[in-house]
GROMACS .gro file of C-alpha atoms in nm:
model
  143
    1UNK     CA    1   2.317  -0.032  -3.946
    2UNK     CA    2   2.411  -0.366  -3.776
    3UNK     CA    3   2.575  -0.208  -3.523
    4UNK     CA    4   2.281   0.005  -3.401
    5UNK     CA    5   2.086  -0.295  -3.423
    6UNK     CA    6   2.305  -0.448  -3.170
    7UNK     CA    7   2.347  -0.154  -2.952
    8UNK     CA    8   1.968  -0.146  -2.939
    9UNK     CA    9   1.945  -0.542  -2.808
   10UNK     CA   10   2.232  -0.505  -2.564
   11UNK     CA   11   2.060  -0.182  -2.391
   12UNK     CA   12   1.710  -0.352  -2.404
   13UNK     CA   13   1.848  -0.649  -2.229
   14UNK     CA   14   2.041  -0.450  -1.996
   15UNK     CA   15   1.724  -0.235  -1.903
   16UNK     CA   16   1.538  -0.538  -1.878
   17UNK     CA   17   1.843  -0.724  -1.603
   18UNK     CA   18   1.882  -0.433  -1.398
   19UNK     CA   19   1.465  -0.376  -1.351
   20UNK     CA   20   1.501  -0.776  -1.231
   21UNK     CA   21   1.727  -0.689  -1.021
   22UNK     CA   22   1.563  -0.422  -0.846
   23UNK     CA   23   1.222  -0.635  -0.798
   24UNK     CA   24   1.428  -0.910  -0.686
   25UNK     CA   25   1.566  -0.729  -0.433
   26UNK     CA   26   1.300  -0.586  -0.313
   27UNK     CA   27   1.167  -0.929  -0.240
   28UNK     CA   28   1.423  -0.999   0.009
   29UNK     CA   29   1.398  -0.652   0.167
   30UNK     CA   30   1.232  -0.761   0.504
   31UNK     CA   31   1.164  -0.376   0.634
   32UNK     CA   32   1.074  -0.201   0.279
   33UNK     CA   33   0.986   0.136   0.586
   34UNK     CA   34   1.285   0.123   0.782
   35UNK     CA   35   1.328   0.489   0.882
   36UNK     CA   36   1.143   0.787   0.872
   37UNK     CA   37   0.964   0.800   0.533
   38UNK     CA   38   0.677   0.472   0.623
   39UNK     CA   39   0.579   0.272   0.882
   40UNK     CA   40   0.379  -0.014   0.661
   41UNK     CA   41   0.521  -0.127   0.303
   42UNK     CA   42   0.289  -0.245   0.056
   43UNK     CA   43   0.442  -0.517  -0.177
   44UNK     CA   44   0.298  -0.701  -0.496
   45UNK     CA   45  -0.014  -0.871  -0.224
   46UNK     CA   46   0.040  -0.804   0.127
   47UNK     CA   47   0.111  -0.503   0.360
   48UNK     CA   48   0.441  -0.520   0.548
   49UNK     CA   49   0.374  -0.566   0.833
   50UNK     CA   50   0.041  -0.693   0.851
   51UNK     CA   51  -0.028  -0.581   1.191
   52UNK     CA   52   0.101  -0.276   1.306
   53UNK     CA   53   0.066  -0.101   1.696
   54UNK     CA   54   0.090   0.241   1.803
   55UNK     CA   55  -0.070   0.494   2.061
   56UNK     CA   56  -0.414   0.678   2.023
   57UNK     CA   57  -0.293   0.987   1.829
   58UNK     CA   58  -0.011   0.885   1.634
   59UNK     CA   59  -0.015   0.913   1.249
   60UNK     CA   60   0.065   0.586   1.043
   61UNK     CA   61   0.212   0.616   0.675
   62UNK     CA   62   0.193   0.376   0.457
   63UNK     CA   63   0.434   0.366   0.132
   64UNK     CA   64   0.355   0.164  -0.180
   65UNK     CA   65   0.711   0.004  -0.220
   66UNK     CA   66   0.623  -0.218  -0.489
   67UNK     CA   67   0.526  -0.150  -0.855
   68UNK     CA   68   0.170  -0.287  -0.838
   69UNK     CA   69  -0.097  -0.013  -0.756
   70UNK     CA   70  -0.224  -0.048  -0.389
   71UNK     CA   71  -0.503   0.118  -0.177
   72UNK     CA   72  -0.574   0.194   0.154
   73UNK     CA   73  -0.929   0.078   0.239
   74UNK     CA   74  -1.067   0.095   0.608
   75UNK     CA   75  -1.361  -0.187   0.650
   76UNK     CA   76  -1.646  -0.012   0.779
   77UNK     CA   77  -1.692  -0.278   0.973
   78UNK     CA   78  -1.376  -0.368   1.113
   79UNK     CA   79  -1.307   0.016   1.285
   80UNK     CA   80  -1.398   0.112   1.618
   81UNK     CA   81  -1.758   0.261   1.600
   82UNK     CA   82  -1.679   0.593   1.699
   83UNK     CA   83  -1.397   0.606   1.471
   84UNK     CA   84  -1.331   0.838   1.174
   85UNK     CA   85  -1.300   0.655   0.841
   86UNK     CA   86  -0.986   0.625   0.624
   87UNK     CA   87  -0.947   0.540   0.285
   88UNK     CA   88  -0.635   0.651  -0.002
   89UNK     CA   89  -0.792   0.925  -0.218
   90UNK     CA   90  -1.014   1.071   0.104
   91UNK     CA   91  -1.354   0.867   0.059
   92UNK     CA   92  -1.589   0.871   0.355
   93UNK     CA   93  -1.688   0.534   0.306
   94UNK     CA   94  -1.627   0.167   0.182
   95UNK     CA   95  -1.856   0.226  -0.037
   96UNK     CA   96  -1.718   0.509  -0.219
   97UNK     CA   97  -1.414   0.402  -0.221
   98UNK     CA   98  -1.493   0.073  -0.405
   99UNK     CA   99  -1.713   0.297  -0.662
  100UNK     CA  100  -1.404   0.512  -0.690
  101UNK     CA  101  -1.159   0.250  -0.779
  102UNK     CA  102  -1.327   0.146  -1.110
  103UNK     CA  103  -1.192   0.494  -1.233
  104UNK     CA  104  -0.856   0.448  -1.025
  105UNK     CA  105  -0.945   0.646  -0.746
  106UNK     CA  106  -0.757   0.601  -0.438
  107UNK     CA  107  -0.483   0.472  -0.606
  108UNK     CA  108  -0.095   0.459  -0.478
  109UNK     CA  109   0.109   0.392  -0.706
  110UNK     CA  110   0.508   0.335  -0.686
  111UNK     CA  111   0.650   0.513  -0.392
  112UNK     CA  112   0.305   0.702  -0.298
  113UNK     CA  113   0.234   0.719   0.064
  114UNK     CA  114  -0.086   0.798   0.222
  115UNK     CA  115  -0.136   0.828   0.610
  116UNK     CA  116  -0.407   0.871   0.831
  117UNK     CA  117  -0.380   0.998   1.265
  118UNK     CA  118  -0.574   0.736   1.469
  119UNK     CA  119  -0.762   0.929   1.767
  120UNK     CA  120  -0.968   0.650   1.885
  121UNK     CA  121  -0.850   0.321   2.075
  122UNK     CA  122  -0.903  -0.026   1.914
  123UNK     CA  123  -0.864  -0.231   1.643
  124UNK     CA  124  -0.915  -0.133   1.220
  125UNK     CA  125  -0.932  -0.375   0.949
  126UNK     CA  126  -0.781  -0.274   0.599
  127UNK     CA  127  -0.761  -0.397   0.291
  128UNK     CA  128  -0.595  -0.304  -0.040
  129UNK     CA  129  -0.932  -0.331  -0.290
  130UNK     CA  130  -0.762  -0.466  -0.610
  131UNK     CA  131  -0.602  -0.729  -0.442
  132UNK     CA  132  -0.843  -0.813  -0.144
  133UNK     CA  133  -0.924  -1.132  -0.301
  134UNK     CA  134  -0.519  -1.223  -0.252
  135UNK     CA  135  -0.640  -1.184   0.130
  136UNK     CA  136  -0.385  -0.825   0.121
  137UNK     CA  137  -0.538  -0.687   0.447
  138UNK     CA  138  -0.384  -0.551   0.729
  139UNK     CA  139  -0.487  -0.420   1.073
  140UNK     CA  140  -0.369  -0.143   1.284
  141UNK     CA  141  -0.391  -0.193   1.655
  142UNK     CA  142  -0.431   0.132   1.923
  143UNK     CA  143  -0.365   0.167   2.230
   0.00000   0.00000   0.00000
């Protein structure tokens, strides 16, 4: 019986290392998108990179590559006017989307992406709503 007990403590604590270990490194990981699968990284309060350029027509994926859950949130205010509006989870407004969250719509969680095709030239505001008020925000800039 003592011996399970044991095996039981050493496998906990061995879970419990190697999960460190795999947050830890993801800390240092200074490009969680390198390659093809994302182009912005979310981590546990900020979107990697913060501000990100492309051309009027590309597509822009974003990949949750932390183990917090993220959103996507366009500011209504902070998008070109004749823009579309983007949000995780497909709402059609800032509005909505807050509404949304209190049942977890939206939501990315570990390794989700969610991308959206910018048509329109100019600058969009973002923001991740359950950690806006950790300032997570980011900003896409077309050309």
């Amino acid at each position: 019986m003592q011996r399970r007990a044991c095996l039981a403590a050493v496998g906990t604590a061995l879970s419990t290392t190697l999960a460190g270990c795999s947050s830890v490194l993801s800390a240092f990981d200074d490009d969680p998108c390198g390659g093809e699968d994302c182009h912005i990284g979310m981590n546990r309060t900020e979107f990697t990179p913060a501000v990100y350029e492309v051309s009027a027509g590309d597509t822009v994926v974003w990949k949750n590559t932390s183990e917090a859950d993220h959103t996507v949130t366009a500011y209504e205010s902070g998008i070109p006017d004749e823009a579309e509006y983007f949000a995780s989870g497909g709402y059609d407004s800032q509005a909505a989307a807050r509404e949304a969250w209190k049942d977890r719509g939206g939501r990315l969680g570990t390794r989700d992406t969610f991308e959206h095709t910018f048509e329109i030239p100019g600058t969009y505001e973002y923001f991740c709503i359950p950690h806006e008020n950790a300032e997570m925000i980011g900003e896409i800039v077309v050309e």
